[in-house]
Coordinates of C-alpha atoms and ligand atoms in Angstrom, one line a residue:
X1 CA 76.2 -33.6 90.3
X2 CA 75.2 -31.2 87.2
X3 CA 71.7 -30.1 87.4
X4 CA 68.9 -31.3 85.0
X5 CA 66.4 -30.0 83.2
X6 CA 63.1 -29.4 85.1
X7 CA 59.9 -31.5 84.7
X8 CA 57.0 -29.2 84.0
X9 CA 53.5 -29.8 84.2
X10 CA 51.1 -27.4 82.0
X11 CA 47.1 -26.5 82.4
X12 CA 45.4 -24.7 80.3
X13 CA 41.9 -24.1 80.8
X14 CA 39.2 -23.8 77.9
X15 CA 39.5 -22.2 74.7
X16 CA 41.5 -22.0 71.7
X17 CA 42.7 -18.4 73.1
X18 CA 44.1 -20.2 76.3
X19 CA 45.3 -23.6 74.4
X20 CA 47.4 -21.7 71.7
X21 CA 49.6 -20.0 74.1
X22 CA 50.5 -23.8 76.6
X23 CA 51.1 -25.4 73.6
X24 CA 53.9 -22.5 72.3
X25 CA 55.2 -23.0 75.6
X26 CA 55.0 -26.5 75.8
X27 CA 57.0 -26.6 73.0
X28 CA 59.5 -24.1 73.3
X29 CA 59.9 -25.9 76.9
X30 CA 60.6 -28.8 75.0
X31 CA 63.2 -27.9 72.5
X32 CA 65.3 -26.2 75.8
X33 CA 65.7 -30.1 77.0
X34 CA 62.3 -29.9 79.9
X35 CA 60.4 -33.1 80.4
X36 CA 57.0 -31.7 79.6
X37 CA 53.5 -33.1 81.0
X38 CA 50.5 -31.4 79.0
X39 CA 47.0 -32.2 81.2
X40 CA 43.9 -31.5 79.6
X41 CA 40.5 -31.8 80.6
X42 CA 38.0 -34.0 78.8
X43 CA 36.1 -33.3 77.0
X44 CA 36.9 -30.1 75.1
X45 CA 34.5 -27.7 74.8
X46 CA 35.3 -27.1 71.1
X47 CA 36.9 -29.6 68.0
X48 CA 39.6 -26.9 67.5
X49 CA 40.7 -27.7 71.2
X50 CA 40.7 -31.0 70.8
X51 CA 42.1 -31.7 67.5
X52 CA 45.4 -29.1 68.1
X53 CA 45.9 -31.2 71.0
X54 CA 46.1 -34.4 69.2
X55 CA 48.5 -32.7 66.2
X56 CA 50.6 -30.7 69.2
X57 CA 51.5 -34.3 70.8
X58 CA 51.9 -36.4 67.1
X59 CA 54.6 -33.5 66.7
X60 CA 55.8 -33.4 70.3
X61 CA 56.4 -37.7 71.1
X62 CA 58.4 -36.6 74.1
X63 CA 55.8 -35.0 75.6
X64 CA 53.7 -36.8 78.3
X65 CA 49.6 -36.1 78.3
X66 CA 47.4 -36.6 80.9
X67 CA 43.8 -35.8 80.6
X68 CA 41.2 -35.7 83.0
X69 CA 37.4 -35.9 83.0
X70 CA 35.6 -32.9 84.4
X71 CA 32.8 -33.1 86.7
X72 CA 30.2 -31.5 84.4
X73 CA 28.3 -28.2 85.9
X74 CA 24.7 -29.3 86.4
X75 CA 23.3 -26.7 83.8
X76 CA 20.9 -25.2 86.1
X77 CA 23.8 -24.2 88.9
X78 CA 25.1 -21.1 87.1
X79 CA 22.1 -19.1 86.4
X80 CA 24.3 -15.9 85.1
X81 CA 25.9 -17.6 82.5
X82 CA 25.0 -20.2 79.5
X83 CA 28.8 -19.5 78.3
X84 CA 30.4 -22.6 77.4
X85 CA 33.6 -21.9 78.1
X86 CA 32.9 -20.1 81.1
X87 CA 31.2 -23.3 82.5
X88 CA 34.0 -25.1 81.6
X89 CA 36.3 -22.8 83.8
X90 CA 34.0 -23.6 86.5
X91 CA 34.2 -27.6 85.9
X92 CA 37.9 -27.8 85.5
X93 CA 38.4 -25.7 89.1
X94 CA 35.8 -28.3 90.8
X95 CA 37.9 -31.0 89.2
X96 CA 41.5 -30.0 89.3
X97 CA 42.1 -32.0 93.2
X98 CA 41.1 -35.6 90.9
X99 CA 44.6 -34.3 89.3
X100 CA 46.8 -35.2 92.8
X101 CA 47.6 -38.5 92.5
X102 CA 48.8 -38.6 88.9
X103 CA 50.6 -35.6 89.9
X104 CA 52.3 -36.7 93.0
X105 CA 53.3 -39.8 91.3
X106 CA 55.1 -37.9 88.1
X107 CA 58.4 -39.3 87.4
X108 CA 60.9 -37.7 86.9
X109 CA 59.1 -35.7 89.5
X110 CA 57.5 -32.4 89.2
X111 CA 59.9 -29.2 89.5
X112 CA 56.7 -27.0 89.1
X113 CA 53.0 -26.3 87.5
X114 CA 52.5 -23.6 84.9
X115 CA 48.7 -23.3 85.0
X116 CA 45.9 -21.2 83.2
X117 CA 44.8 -18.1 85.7
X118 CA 41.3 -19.3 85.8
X119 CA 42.5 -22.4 87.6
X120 CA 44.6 -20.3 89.7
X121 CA 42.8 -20.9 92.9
X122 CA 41.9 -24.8 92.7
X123 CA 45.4 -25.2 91.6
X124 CA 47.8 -23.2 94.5
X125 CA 46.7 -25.9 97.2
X126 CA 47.7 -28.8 95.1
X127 CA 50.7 -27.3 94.2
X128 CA 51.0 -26.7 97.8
X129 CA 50.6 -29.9 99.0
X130 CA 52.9 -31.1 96.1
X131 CA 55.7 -28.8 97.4
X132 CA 56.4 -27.4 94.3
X133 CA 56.3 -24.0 92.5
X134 CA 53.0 -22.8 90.5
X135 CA 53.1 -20.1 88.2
X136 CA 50.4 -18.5 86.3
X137 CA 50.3 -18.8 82.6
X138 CA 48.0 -15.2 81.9
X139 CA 47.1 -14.9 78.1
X140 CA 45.7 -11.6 78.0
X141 CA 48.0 -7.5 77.8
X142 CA 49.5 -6.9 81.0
X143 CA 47.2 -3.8 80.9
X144 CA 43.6 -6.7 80.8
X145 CA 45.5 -8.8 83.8
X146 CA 46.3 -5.9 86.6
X147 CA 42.3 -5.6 85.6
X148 CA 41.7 -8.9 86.8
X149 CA 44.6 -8.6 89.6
X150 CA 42.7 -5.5 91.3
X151 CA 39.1 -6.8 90.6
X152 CA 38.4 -7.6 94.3
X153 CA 39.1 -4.3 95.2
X154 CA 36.9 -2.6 92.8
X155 CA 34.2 -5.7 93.2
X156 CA 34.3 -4.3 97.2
X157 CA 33.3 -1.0 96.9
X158 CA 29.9 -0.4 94.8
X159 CA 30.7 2.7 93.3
X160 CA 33.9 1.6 91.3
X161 CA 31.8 1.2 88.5
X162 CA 29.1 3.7 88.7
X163 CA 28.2 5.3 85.2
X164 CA 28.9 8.6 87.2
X165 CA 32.5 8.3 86.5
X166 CA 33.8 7.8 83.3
X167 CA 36.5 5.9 83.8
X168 CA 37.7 2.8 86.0
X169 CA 40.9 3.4 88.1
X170 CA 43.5 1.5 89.5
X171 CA 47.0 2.9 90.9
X172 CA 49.7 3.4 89.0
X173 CA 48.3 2.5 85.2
X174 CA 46.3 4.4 83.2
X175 CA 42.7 5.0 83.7
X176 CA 40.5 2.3 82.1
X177 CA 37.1 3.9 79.9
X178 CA 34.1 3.3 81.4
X179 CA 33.1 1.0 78.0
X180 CA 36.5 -0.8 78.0
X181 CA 35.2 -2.6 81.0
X182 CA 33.8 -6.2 80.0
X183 CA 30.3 -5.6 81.9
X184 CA 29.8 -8.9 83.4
X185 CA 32.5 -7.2 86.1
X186 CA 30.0 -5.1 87.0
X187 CA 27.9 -8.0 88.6
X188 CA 29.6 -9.8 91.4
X189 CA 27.8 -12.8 91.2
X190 CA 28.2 -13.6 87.2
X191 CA 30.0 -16.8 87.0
X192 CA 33.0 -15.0 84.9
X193 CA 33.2 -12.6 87.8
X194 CA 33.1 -14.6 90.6
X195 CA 36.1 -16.9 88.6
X196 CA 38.0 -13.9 87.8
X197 CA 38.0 -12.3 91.4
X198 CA 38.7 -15.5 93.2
X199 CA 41.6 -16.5 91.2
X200 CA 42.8 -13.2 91.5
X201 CA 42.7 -13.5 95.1
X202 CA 45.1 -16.6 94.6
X203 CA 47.7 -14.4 92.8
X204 CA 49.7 -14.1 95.3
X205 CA 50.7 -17.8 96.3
X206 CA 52.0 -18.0 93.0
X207 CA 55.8 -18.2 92.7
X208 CA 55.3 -15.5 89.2
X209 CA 53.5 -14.4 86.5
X210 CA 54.1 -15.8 82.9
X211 CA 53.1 -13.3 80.8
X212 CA 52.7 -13.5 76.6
X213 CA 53.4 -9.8 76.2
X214 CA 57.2 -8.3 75.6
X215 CA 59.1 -5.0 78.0
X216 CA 58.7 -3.2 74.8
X217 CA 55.0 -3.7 73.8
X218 CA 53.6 -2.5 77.5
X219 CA 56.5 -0.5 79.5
X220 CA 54.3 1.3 81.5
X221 CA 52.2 -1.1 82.5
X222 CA 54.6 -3.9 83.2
X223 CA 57.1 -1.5 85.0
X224 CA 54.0 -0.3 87.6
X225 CA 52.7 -3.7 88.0
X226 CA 56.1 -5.0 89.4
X227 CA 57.1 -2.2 91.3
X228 CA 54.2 -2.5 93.4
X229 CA 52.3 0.2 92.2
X230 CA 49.1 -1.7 91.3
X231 CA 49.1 -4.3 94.0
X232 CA 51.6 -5.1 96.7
X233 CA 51.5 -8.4 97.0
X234 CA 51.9 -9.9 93.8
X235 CA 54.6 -12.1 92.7
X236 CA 57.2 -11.1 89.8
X237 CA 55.4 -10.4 86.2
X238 CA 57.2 -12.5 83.9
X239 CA 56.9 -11.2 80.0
X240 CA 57.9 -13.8 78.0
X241 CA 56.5 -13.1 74.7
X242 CA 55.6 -13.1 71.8
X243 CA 55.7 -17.0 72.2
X244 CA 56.9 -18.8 69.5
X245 CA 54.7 -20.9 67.5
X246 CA 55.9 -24.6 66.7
X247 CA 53.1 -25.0 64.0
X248 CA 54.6 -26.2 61.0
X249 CA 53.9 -24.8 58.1
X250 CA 50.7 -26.2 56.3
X251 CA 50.6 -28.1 53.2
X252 CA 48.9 -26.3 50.6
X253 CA 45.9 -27.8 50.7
X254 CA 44.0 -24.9 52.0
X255 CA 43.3 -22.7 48.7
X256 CA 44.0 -19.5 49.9
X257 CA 47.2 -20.4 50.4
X258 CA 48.4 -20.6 46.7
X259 CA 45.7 -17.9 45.9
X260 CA 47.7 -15.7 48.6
X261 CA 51.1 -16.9 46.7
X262 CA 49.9 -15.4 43.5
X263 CA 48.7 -11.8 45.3
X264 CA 51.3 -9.1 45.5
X265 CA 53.4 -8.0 48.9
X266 CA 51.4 -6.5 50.9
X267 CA 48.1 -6.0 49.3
X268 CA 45.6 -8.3 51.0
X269 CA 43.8 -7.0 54.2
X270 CA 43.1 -10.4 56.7
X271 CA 40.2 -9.9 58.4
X272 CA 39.1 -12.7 61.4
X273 CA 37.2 -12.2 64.6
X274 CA 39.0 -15.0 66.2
X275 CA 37.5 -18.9 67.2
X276 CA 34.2 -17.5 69.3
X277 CA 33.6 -14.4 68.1
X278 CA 30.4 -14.2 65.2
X279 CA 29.8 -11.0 63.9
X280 CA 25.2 -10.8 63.4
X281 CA 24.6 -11.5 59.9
X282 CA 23.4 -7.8 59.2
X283 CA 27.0 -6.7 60.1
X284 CA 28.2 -9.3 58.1
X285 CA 26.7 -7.9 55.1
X286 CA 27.8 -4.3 55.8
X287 CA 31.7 -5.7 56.3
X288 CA 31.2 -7.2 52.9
X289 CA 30.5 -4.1 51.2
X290 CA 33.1 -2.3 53.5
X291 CA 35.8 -4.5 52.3
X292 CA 34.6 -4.1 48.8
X293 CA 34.4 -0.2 48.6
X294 CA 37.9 -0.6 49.9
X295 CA 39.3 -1.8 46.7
X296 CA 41.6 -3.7 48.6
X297 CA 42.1 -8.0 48.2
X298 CA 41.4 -9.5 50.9
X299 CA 41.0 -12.4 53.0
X300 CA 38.1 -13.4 55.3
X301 CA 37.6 -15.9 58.0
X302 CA 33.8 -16.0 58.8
X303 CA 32.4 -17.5 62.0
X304 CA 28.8 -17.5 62.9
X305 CA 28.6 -19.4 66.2
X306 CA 30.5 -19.4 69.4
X307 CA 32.1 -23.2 69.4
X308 CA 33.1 -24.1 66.4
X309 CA 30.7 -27.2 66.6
X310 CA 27.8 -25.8 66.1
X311 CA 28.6 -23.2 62.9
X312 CA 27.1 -24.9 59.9
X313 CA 25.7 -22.2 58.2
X314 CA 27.3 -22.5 54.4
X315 CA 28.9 -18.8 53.2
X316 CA 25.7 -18.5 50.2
X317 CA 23.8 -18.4 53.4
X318 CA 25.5 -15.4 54.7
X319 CA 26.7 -13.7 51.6
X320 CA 25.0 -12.2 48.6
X321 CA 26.3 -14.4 45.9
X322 CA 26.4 -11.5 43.5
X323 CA 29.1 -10.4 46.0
X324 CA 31.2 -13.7 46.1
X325 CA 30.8 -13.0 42.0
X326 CA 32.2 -9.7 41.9
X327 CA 35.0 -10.2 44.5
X328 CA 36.3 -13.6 43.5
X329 CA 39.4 -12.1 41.8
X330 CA 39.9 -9.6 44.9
X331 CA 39.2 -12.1 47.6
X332 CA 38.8 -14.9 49.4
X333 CA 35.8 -15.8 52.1
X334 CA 36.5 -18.9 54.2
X335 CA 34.8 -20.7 56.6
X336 CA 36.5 -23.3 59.0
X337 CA 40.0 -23.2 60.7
X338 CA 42.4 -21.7 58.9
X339 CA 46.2 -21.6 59.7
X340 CA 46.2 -18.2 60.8
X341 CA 50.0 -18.2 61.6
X342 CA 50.8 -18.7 58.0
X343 CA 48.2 -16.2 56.8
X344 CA 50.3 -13.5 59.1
X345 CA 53.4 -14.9 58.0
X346 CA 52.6 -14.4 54.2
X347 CA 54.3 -11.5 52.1
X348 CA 51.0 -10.9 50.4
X349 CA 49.2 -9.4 54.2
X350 CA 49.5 -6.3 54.6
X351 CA 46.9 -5.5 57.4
X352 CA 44.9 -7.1 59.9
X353 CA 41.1 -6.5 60.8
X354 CA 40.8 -8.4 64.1
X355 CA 38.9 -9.0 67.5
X356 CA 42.0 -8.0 69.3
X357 CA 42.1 -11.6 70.7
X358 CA 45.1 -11.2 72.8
X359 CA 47.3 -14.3 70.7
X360 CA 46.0 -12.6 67.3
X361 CA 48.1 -9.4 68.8
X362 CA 50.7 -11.3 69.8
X363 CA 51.4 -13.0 66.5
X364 CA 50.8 -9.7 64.9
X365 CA 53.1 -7.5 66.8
X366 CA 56.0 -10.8 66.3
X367 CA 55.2 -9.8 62.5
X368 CA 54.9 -6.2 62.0
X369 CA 52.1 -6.3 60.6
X370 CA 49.6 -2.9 61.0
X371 CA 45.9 -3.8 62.3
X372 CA 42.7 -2.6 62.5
X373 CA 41.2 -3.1 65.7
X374 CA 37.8 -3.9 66.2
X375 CA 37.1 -5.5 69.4
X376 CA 33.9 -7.5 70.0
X377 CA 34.0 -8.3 73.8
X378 CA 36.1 -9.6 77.3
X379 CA 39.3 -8.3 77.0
X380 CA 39.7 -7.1 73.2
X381 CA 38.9 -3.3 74.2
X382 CA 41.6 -2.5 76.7
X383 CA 43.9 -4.8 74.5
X384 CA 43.1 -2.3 71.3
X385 CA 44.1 0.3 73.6
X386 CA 47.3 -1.6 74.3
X387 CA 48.4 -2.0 71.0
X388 CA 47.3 1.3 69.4
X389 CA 49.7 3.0 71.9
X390 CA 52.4 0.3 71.3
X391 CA 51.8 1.8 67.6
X392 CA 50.6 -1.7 66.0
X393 CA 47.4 -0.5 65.1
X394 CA 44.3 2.0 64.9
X395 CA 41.0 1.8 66.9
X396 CA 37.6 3.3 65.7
X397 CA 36.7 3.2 69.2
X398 CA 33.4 4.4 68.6
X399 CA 32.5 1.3 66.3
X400 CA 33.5 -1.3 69.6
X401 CA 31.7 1.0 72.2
X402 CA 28.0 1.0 70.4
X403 CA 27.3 4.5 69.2
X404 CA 26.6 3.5 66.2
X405 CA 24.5 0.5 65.8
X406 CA 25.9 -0.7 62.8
X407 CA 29.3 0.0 61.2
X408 CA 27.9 1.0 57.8
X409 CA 29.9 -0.4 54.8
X410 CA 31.0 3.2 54.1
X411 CA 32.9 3.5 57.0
X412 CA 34.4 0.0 56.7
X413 CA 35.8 0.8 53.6
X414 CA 37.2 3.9 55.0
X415 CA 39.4 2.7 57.6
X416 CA 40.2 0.1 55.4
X417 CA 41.7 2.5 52.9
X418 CA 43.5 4.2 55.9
X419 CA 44.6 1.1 57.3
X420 CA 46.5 0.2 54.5
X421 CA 47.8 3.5 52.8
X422 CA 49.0 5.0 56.7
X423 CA 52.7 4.3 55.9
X424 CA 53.3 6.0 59.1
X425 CA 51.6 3.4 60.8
X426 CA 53.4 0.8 58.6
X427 CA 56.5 2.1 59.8
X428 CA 55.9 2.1 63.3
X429 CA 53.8 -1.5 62.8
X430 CA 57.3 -2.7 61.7
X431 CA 59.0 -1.4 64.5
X432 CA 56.9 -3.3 67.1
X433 CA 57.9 -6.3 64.8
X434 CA 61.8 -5.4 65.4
X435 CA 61.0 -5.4 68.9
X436 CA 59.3 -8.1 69.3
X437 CA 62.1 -9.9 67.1
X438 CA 64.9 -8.8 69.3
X439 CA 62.7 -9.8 72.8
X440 CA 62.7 -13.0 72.1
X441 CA 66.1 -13.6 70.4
X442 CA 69.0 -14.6 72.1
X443 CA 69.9 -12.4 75.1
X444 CA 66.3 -10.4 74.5
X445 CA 64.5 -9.6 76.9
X446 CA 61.7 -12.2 77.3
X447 CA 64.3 -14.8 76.4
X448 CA 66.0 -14.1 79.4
X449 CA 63.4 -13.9 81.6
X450 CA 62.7 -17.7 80.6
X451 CA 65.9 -18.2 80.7
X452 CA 65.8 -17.6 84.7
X453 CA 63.0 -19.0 85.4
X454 CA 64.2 -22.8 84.0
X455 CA 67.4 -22.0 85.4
X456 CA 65.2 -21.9 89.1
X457 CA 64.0 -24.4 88.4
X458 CA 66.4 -27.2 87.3
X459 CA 67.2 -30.0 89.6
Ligands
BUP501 BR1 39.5 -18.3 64.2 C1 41.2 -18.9 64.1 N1 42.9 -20.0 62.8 O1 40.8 -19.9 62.0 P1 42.9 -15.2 70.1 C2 42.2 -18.7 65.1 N2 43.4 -19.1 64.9 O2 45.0 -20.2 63.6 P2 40.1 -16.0 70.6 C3 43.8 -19.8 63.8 O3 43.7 -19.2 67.3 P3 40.1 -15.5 73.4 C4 41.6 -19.6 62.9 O4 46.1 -17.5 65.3 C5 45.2 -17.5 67.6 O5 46.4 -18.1 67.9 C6 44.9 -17.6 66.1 O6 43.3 -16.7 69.9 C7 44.4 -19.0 66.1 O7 41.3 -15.1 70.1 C8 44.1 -18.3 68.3 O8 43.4 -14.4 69.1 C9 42.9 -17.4 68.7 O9 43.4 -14.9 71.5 O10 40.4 -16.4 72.1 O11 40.0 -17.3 69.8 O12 38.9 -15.1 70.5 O13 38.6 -15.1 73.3 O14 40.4 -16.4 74.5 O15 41.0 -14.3 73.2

């Protein structure tokens, strides 16, 4: 008999950071002839989550959704933490065993589960008692995940992050800053680190590793981690990336679309701090007068909450008018979802002020496109490391690391001057672009390594 395609079962766990990436590969997964299961857990902890759900499976009929109610967290039981994504992680890995019997009963059955790596330890025994593979779906740099991987080991000795040293290290990578560390890992019992170090300790029952990152983008890195070098027991790191997005292309509704249409090639500077990131409104105010010193056009996604829900502040509230006055020929201020895949995409960007979310990378490095890194908190400061040495972007790092208070407008403006007129760094931007092209094209690298792994897994 010829083999079939597998029947894959994906889990993402809360955020639109963790969603993007499972529904790229739910996709692509798709399109190569896989019966896809998409489980979610209800309900979503932001609208974004649940309303790219809804438009991922009215574009996707084949695929087959479960969701699945989460025993809510009784708010008093995680006194470290008031995160609401972080409390989710915590409900969906007390709720994942309700998942068995749907599971079990899959038909065509299940060849395997590709699930988040904060469900990684609620998840190996019922893939266990399933019989079937589970790989990890990690959707931070390779460089933020051997992190995680080694956390245990620097949770058990109390000195690994004494502010006597300067620097955090783990074998075989390059030494992690001090700063670049998120600090909740420096508290063994905060709910993120407690998460973290116990699905770590489940790495190594997974079958692999699926990794959004590309050979090119973190050679070093990738090459220690699965030669042993970090850890010894975990299973193969899989780079498969930069995912490929199945979002169609937006009608023009959103106006700064056709006011991006009418902007030359790359003169606008994008600026977003990704879905739960809000800058404090005195920040705010000196990144508007940054971005104006800068002379450049821009565009600029403002958030000013955490989930999405709860941001209802209006952009008059934030902004001087007299600025929105002066700058409405240079730029655009939005607030609300924009289709940031189509904003990269556009010949009008021509650099990127970001968070350093590790999909906002991602989707850069896929385009080339130079970026200012600014990262806020959790994994954005090791992954502005990652891509300045990859030569996608540069990295003030004394603005992430809190020497100064304030960014002042001046220096804003600055790097935003330097981030566009570097044409070395355009060059090299463009590069990672190539690179990242030819990864993921037929007979590239990461293409490949998916390749193999459905291969395994065919029935
Ligand atoms: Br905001 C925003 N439009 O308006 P990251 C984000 N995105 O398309 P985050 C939009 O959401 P974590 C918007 O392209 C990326 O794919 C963006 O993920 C898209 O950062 C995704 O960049 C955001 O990883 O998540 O949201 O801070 O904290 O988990 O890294």
């Amino acid at each position: 008999t010829t083999a079939s395609p597998p029947h894959i079962a994906l889990l993402p766990s809360a955020g639109m950071g963790h969603l993007t990436p499972f529904l790229r590969l739910a996709s692509m997964l798709s399109s190569r002839s896989c019966t896809v299961t998409l489980i979610t857990a209800s309900p979503s902890v932001s609208a974004a989550e649940s309303s790219h759900v809804s438009f991922f499976l009215s574009q996707h009929p084949l695929v087959k959704h479960i969701e699945f109610q989460v025993i809510p967290s009784k708010p008093s039981s995680n006194p470290t933490t008031d995160d609401p994504f972080f409390l989710q992680f915590e409900a969906t890995n007390r709720s994942v065993h309700l998942l068995y019997p749907s599971l079990a009963s899959a038909s065509p059955p299940l060849s395997a589960i590709f699930s988040d790596f904060a469900v990684a330890s609620s998840f190996a025994p019922v893939a266990a008692d399933l019989g079937i593979p589970n790989y990890i779906i990690s959707t931070t740099s390779c460089k933020f995940f051997c992190l995680m991987a080694y956390l245990p080991v620097l949770l058990s000795d109390p000195s690994s992050f004494s502010s006597g040293l300067n620097e955090v290290n783990i074998p075989g990578i390059t030494p992690f800053p001090l700063p670049s560390i998120p600090p909740e890992f420096k508290n063994p019992n905060h709910l993120f680190t407690s998460l973290i170090a116990t699905s770590s300790q489940a790495l190594s029952k997974a079958k692999g590793i699926l990794m959004n990152t590309f050979d090119d983008f973190e050679p070093e890195t990738l090459a220690a981690v699965n030669s042993g070098r970090v850890l010894d027991n975990l299973p193969p790191i899989l780079p498969i990336g930069p995912l490929e997005t199945f979002e169609p292309k937006k009608e023009q509704d959103q106006s700064y679309l056709p006011w991006l249409d009418s902007q030359p090639a790359e003169s606008v500077v994008y600026v977003s701090f990704g879905s739960r990131t809000a800058l404090s409104s005195a920040q705010i105010r000196e990144l508007s007068k940054g971005l104006e010193r800068s002379g450049y056009r821009f565009l600029w996604v403002l958030k000013t909450s955490k989930v999405d829900k709860d941001d209802k502040e209006e952009l008059k509230d934030l902004l001087e008018e007299s600025f929105l006055d002066r700058t409405k020929n240079k730029g655009r201020v939005v607030k609300g979802w924009v289709s940031q895949q189509d904003i990269l995409e556009h010949p009008a960007t021509g650099g990127f002020i970001s968070h350093c979310g590790w999909n906002s990378v991602m989707e850069a490095a896929r385009k080339g496109i130079p970026m200012l890194a600014w990262p806020q908190h959790g994994d954005q400061s090791v992954n502005a490391e990652v891509l300045e040495k990859a030569g996608l972007g540069i990295w003030e790092r004394k603005w992430d690391w809190g020497l100064e208070g304030l960014v002042s407008g001046e220096e804003i403006g600055k790097k935003i001057v330097e981030l566009m007129e570097d044409e070395k760094l355009r060059g090299l931007a463009r590069k990672v672009g190539e690179n990242a092209g030819k990864a993921t094209g037929i007979g590239g690298k990461s293409e490949k390594v998916l390749t193999e792994v459905l291969e395994y897994l065919e029935q």
